XYZ file of C-alpha atoms in Angstrom:
541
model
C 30.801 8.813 -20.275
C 28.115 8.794 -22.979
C 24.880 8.206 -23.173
C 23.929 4.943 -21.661
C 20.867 3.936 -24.228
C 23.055 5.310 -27.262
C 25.968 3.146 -26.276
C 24.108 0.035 -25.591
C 21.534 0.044 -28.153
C 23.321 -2.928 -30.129
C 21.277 -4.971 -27.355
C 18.041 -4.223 -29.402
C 14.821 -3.503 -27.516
C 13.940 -7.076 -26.378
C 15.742 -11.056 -26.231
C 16.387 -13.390 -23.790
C 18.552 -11.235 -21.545
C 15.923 -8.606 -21.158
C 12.819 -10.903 -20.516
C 14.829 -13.357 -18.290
C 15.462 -10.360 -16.064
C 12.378 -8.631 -16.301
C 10.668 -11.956 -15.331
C 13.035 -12.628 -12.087
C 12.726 -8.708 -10.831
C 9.093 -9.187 -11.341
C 8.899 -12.155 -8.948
C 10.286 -10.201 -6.277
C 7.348 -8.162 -6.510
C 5.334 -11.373 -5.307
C 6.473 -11.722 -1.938
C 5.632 -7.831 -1.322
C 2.301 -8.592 -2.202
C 2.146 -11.336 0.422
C 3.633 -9.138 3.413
C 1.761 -5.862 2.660
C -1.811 -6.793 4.186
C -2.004 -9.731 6.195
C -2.893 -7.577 9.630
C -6.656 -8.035 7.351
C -6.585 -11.279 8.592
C -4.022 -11.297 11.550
C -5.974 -7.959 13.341
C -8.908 -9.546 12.179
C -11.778 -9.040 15.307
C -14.204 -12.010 15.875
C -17.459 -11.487 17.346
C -17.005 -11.291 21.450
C -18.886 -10.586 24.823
C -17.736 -10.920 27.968
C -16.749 -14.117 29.356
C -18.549 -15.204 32.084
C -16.444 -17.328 35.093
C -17.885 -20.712 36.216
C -20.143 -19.704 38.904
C -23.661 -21.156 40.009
C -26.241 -19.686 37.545
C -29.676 -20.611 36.449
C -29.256 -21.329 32.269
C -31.840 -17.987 32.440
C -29.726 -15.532 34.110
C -26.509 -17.438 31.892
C -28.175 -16.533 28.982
C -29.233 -13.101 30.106
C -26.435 -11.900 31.891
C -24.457 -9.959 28.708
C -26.891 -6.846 27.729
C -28.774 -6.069 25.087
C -27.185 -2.706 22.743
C -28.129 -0.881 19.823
C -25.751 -0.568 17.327
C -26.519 0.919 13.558
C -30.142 0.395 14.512
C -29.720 -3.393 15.342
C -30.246 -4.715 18.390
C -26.808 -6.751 19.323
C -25.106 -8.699 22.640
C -22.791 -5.880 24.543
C -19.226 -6.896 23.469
C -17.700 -4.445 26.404
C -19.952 -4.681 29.606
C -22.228 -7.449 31.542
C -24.483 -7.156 33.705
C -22.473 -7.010 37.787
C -21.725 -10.542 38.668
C -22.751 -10.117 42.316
C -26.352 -9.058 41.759
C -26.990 -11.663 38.778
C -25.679 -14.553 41.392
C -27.866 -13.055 44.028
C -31.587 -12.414 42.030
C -30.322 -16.424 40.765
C -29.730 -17.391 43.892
C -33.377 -16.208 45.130
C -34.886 -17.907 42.352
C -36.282 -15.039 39.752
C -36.263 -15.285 36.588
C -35.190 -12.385 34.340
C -37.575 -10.310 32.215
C -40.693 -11.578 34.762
C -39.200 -10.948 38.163
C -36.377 -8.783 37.489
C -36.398 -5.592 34.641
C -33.207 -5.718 33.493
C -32.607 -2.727 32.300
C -32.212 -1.238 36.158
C -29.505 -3.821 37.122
C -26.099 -2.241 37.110
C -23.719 -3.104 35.100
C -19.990 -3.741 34.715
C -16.912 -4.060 32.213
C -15.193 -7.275 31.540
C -13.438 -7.695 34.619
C -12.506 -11.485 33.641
C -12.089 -11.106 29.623
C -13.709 -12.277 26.628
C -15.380 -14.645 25.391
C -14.265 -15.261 21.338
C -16.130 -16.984 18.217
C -14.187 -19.546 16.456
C -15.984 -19.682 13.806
C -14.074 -17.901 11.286
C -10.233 -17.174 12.931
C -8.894 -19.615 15.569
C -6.794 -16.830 16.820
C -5.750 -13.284 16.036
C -3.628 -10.640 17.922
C -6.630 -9.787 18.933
C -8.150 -12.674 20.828
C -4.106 -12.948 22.375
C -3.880 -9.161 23.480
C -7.380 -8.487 24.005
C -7.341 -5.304 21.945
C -11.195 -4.895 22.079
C -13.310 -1.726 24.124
C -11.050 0.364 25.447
C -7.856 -1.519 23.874
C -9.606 -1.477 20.219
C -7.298 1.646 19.076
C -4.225 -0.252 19.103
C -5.039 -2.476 16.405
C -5.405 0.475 13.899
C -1.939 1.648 15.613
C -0.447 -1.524 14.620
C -1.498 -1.502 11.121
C -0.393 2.576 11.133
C 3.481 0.922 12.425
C 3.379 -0.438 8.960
C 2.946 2.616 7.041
C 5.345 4.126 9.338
C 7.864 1.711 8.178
C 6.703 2.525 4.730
C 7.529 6.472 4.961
C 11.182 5.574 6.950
C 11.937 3.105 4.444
C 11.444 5.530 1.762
C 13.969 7.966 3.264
C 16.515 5.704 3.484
C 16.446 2.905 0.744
C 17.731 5.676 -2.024
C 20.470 6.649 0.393
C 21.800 2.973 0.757
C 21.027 2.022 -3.304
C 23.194 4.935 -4.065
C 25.701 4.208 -2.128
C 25.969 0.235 -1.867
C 24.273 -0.603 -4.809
C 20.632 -1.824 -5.788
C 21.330 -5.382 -6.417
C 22.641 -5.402 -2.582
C 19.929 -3.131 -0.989
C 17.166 -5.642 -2.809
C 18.715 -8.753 -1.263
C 19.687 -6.762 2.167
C 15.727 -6.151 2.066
C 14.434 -9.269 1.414
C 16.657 -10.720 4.253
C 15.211 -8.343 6.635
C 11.512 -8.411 5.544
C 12.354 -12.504 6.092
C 13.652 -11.963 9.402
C 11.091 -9.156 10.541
C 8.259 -11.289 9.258
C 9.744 -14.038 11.477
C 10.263 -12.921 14.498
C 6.750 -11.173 14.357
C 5.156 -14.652 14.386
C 7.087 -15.102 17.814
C 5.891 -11.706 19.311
C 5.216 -11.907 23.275
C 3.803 -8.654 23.299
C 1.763 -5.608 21.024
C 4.517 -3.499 21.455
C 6.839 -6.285 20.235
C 4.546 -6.949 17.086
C 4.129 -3.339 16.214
C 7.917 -2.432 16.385
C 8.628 -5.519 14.087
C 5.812 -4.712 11.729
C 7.737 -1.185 11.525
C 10.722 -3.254 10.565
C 8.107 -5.165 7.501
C 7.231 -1.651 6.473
C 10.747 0.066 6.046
C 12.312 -3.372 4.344
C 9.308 -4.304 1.662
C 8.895 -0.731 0.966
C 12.640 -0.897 0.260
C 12.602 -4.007 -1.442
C 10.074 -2.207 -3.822
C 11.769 0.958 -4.427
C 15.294 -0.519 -5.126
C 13.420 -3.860 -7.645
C 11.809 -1.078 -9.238
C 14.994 1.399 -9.627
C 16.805 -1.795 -10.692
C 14.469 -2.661 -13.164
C 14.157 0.903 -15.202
C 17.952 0.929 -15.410
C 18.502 -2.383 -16.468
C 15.608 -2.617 -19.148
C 15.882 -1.738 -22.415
C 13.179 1.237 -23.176
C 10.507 -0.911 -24.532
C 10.585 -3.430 -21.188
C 11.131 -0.294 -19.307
C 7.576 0.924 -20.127
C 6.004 -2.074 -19.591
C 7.907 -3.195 -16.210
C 6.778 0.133 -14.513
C 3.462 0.322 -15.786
C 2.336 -3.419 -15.623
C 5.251 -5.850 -14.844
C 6.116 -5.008 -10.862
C 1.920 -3.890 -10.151
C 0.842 -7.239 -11.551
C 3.114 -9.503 -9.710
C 2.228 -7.810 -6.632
C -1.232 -8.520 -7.182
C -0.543 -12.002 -7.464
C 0.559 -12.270 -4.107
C -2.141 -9.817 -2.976
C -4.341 -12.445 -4.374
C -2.871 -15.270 -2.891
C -2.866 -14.193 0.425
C -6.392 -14.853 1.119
C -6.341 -18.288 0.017
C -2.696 -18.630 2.296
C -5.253 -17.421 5.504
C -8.050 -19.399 4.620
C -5.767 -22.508 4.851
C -4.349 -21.285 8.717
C -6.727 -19.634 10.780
C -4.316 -19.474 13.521
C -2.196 -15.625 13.440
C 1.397 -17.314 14.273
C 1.874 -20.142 11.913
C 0.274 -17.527 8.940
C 2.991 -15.201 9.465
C 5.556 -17.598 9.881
C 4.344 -19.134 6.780
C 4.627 -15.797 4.906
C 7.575 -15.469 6.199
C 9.459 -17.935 4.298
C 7.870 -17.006 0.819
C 10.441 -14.527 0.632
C 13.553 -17.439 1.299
C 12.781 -18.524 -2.699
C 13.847 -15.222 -4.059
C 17.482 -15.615 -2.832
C 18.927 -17.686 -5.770
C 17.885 -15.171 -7.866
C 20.878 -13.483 -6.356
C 23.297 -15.356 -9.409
C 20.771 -14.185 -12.259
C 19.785 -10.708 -11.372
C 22.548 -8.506 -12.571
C 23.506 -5.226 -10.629
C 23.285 -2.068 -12.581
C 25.583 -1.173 -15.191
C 24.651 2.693 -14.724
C 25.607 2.764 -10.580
C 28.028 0.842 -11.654
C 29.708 3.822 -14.304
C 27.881 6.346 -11.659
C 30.732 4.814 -9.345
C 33.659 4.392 -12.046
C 33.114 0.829 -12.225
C 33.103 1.203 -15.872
C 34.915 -2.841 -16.406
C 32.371 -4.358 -14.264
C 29.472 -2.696 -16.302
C 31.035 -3.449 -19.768
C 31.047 -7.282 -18.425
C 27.360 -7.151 -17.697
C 26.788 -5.793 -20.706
C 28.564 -8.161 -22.629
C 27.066 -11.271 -20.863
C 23.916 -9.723 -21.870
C 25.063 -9.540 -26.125
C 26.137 -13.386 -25.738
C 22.385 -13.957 -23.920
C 20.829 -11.636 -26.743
C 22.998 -13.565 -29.564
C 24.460 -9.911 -30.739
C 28.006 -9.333 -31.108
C 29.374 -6.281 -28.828
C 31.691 -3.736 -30.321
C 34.871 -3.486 -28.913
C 34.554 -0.393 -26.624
C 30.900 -0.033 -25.283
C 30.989 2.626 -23.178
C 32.431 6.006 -25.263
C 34.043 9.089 -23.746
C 32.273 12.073 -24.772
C 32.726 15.631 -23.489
C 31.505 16.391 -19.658
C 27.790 18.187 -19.721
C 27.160 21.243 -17.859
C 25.454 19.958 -14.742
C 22.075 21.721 -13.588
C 21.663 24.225 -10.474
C 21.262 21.913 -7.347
C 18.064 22.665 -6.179
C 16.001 21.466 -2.715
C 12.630 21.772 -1.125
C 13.006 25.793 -0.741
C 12.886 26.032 -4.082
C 9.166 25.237 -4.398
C 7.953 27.394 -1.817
C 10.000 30.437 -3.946
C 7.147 30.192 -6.539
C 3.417 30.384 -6.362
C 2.985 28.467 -9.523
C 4.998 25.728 -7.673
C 3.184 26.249 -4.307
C -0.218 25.449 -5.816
C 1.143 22.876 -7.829
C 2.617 20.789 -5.080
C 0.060 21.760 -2.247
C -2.750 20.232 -4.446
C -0.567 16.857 -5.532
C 0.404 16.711 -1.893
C -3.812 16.055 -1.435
C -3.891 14.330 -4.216
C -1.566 11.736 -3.245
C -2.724 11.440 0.527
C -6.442 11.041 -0.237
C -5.764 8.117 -3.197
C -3.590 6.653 -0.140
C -6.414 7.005 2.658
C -9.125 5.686 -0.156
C -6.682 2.808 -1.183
C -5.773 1.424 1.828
C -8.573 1.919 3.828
C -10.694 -0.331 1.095
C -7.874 -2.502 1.318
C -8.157 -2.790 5.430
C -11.647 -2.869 5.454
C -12.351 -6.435 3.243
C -12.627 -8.079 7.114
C -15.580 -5.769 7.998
C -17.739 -6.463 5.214
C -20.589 -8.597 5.387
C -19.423 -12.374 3.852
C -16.433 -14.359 3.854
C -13.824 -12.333 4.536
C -11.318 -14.668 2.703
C -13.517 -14.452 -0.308
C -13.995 -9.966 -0.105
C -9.729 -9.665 -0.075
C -9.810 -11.630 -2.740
C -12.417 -10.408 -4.830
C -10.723 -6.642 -3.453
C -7.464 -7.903 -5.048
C -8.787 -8.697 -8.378
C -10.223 -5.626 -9.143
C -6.551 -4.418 -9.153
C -5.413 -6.297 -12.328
C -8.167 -4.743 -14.732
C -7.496 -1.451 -12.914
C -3.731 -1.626 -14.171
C -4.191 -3.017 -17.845
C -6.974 -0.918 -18.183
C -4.919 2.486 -16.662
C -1.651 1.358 -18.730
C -3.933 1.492 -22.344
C -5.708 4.581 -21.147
C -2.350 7.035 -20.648
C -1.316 5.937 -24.059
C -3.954 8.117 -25.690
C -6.058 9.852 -22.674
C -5.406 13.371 -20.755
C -4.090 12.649 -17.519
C -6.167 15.568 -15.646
C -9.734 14.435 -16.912
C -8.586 10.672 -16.263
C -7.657 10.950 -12.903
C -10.893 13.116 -12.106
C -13.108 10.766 -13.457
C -11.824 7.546 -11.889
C -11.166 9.817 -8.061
C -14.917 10.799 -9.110
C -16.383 7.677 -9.246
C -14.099 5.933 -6.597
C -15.715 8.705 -4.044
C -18.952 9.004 -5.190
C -19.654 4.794 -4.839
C -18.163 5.350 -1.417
C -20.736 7.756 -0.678
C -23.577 6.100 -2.467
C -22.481 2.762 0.338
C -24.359 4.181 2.926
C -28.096 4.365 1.130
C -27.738 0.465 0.305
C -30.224 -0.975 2.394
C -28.301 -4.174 5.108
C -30.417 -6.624 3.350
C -28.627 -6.280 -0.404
C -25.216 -6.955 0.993
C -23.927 -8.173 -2.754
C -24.848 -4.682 -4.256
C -22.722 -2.594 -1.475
C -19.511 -5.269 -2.030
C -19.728 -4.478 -5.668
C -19.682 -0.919 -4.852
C -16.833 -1.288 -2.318
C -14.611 -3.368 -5.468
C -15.900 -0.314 -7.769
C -14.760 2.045 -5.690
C -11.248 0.092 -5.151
C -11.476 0.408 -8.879
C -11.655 3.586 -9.085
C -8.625 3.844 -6.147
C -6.266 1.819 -8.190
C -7.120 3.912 -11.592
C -6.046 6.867 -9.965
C -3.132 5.481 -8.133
C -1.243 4.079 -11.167
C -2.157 7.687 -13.352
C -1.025 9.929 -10.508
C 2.639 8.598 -10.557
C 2.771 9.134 -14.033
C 0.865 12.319 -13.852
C 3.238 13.943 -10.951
C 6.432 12.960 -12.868
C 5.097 14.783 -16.046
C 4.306 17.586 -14.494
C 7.355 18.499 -12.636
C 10.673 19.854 -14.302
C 13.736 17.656 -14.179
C 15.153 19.883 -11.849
C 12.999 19.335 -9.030
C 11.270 16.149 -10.062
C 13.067 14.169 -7.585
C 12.318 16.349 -5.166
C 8.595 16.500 -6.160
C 7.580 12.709 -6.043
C 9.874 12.532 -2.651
C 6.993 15.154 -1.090
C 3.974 13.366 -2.888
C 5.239 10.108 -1.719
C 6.179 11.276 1.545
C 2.418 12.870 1.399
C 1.313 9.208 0.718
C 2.771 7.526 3.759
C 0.756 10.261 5.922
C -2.196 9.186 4.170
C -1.385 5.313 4.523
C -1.047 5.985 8.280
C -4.359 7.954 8.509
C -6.050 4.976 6.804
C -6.492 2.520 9.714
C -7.752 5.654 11.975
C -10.752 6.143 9.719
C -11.414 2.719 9.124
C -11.558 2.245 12.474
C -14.526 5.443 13.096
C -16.842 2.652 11.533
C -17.057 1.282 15.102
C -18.814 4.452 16.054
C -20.846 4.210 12.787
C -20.205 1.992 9.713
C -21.223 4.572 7.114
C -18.286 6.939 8.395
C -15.809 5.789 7.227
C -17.124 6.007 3.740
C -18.462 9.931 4.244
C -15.253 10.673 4.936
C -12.966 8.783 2.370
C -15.856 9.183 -0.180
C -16.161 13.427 0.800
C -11.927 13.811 0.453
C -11.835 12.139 -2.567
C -14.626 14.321 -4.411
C -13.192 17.435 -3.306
C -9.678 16.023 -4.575
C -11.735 15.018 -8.113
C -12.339 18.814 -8.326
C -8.712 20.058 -7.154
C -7.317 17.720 -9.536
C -9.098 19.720 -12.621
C -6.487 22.941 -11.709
C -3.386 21.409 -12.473
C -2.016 21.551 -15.715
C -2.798 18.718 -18.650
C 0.995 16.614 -19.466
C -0.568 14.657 -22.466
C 1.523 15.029 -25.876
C 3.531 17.900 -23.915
C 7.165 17.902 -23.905
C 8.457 17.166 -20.494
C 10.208 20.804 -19.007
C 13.771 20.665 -17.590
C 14.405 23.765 -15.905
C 12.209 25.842 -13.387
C 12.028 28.654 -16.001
C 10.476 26.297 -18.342
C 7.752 25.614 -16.074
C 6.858 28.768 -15.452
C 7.083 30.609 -18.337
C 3.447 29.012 -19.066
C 0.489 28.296 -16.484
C -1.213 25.134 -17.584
C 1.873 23.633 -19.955
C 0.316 25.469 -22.789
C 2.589 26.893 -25.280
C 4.534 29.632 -25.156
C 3.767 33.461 -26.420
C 6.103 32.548 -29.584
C 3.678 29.619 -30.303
C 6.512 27.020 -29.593
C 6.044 23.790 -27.319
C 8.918 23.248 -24.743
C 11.769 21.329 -26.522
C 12.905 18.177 -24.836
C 16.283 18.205 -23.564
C 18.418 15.564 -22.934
C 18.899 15.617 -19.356
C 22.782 15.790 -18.282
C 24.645 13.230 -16.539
């Protein structure tokens, strides 16, 4: 067949037929936005200490049986140990009073052989209060946010596999079903294990969802929507549920009837089913050519143009390219170095992004309030990104934003406790800076690999960012050792990625290369010995 855009250009660049569908695929993008980080609130730890069984005390030994700790230089209630219940109920028994009779720093002491004790204050109940996933059970709530991720890097694998074969209309709907039902029956979870295998499931179908919406979207969309559906379109709707999501917890405090909630914001999506139309390129990828010539002609009655009598031309068949896999870039040191330093690229923007993103509910304030605010500095981040590409070199852009995201990150830790409001509006800088650098460096990656391989490129960096994803809720989770680690760390990787970063080659106002040869016939996409600039070629079909 010929060229898709050639033969359907009658369409024009815009009309009712291209914003009605850009509008619907973008709302899709809402409910992933509502799914992706409610463990914030739902693995959400309330202050504790251990609970103490109804036994004769004296209200002095009540109040003084949980000991005193020092944590970050504060003196703070043990939240793991008390002191042994036998010797408090004895020295009460006898009468003495603790701190005069009795120094209790020499009484022994003991775990929390009967459980915790919980605040209400803020969550009425979490998976943590349920499981008691606190001292020694504490790492399995960064394990179940890590199942998530997991489902992230499995759905990846597989949702290109099924959209090729079954379609993307159907692998979007076949998503949002399961995300529905996954969501679901994680609200009725009788166990951890239980919640973190069906979080898995949340992971692999909304990352799924994404991918195909977004696949969908480019092929359906004229040029000019194209652009702006993959740079703003499917990032802003997501931050409207990101937003929203706050505001959804604030309402229900209590972790089963939130999820179950969120699960049924995905139930409005499925009309949509009858307006979405499946795409007319799988559909000629697949010889389908009748069915796509329909579409397209629904779309010329929507867009008010008249369609010519045969759309889709024959045209002679194009030499296809060398298949090439994952070998290939370990064949050439140019490629090595390329792909080993977008590989750490791509994790540390992932660790730095979602480990702001999981640690709103450990800042100081309303935690409702710091996801929020952490949501909303997305939406400058991706107008602002979008208008900067247009004219800006992608190596000095992403350098500068992964410069300041890691050097706020590491300024955190000077901020004295007291000015709480000046290290949250470093934290939102710094997811600033995060978001920057995650919207350039898809771009970025796809401009600097040849057609050849470029598949196969953004399949390693992505597959790069699901390891960092899952490494995210690990190093959020060293702040209970120390609160300021968690920022040496993310803040130290992301410098050293800054400077990485400023070896690859610049993509602005260069021609994108097709083959291998092209690539490396010049270190650093600058222009040939014959003073030529790579011609674009029209990649073949």
């Amino acid at each position: 067949m010929g060229d898709y855009d050639d033969d359907t250009a009658f369409l024009g660049q815009s009309g009712p037929y291209f914003w009605t569908t850009f509008f619907l695929l973008n709302v899709v993008f809402v409910s992933t936005g509502f799914n992706g980080l409610y463990i914030v609130f739902v693995g959400a730890a309330p202050k504790h200490h251990c609970l103490i069984p109804d036994i004769n005390l004296t209200e002095e030994w009540r109040d003084a049986i949980i000991p005193f700790t020092i944590v970050d230089g504060e003196e703070v209630q043990s939240q793991c140990s008390r002191y042994k219940i036998d010797v408090v109920r004895n020295l009460s028994a006898q009468g003495y009073i603790p701190g005069r009779d009795v120094n209790l720093t020499t009484l022994e002491q003991e775990g929390c052989l009967d459980g915790w004790n919980y605040s209400k204050e803020i969550y009425q109940s979490t998976i943590v209060t349920e499981w008691d996933l606190v001292c020694d059970n504490q790492w399995k709530v960064p394990f179940a946010s890590s199942s998530l991720f997991v489902g992230y890097l499995v759905g990846s694998l597989v949702s290109g596999q099924l959209s090729d074969r079954f379609g993307r209309k159907k692998v979007v709907f076949m998503s949002l079903g399961v995300q529905c039902l996954s969501v679901l029956l994680q609200s009725f979870s009788h166990s951890w294990r239980m919640f973190c295998i069906m979080y898995l499931w949340v992971g692999a179908s909304q990352i799924s969802l994404y991918i195909s919406a977004f696949v969908l979207g480019t092929e359906v969309l004229s040029k000019t929507m194209r652009v702006l559906f993959t740079t703003l379109g499917a990032f802003l709707f997501y931050c409207i549920g990101y937003m929203t999501l706050p505001w959804i917890a604030y309402g229900i405090r209590e972790w089963r009837t939130l999820v179950a909630v969120l699960s049924t914001t995905s139930l409005i999506n499925f009309p949509l089913w009858w307006f979405i139309p499946e795409s007319p390129r799988w559909l000629m990828a697949q010889g389908r050519v009748k069915e796509a010539e329909a579409i397209v002609r629904e779309a010329a009655s929507k867009n008010k143009v008249q369609a010519p009598p045969v759309i889709f031309k024959e045209s002679e068949e194009l030499p296809l390219f060398k298949t090439y896999t994952m070998l290939d870039i370990l064949k050439s040191k140019n490629l090595r170095c390329i792909t080993l330093m977008c590989l750490l690229l791509w994790m540390a923007i992932n660790i730095g992004y979602f480990g702001l993103s999981l640690n709103t509910s450990n800042l100081s304030g309303n935690p409702f309030v710091n996801c929020f605010l952490s949501a909303t500095t997305e939406v400058p981040a991706y107008i602002v990104s979008t208008w900067l590409l247009k004219t800006c070199p992608r190596r000095v852009l992403l350098s500068l934003f992964l410069f300041i995201g890691g050097g706020v990150l590491l300024l955190i830790q000077f901020i004295p406790d007291t000015l709480h409001n000046v290290a949250l509006a470093l934290e939102m800088t710094g997811k600033f800076g995060f978001t920057m650098a995650f919207s350039i460096v898809y771009i970025y990656t796809a401009e600097i690999y040849p057609t050849v391989l470029r598949n196969i490129g953004m399949g390693m960096c992505s597959s790069a960012a699901r390891v960092g994803s899952i490494t995210a809720p690990y190093v959020i989770f060293l702040g209970t050792y120390n609160k300021v680690l968690p920022y040496i760390l993310m803040g130290s990787l992301t410098i050293a990625s800054s400077v990485v970063n400023l070896f690859l080659p610049e993509t602005l106002h260069k021609d994108l290369p097709e083959t291998v040869e092209q690539m490396q016939k010049c270190q650093g996409w600058e222009e040939g010995s014959d003073g030529r600039r790579f011609q674009e070629l029209k990649s073949p079909v």
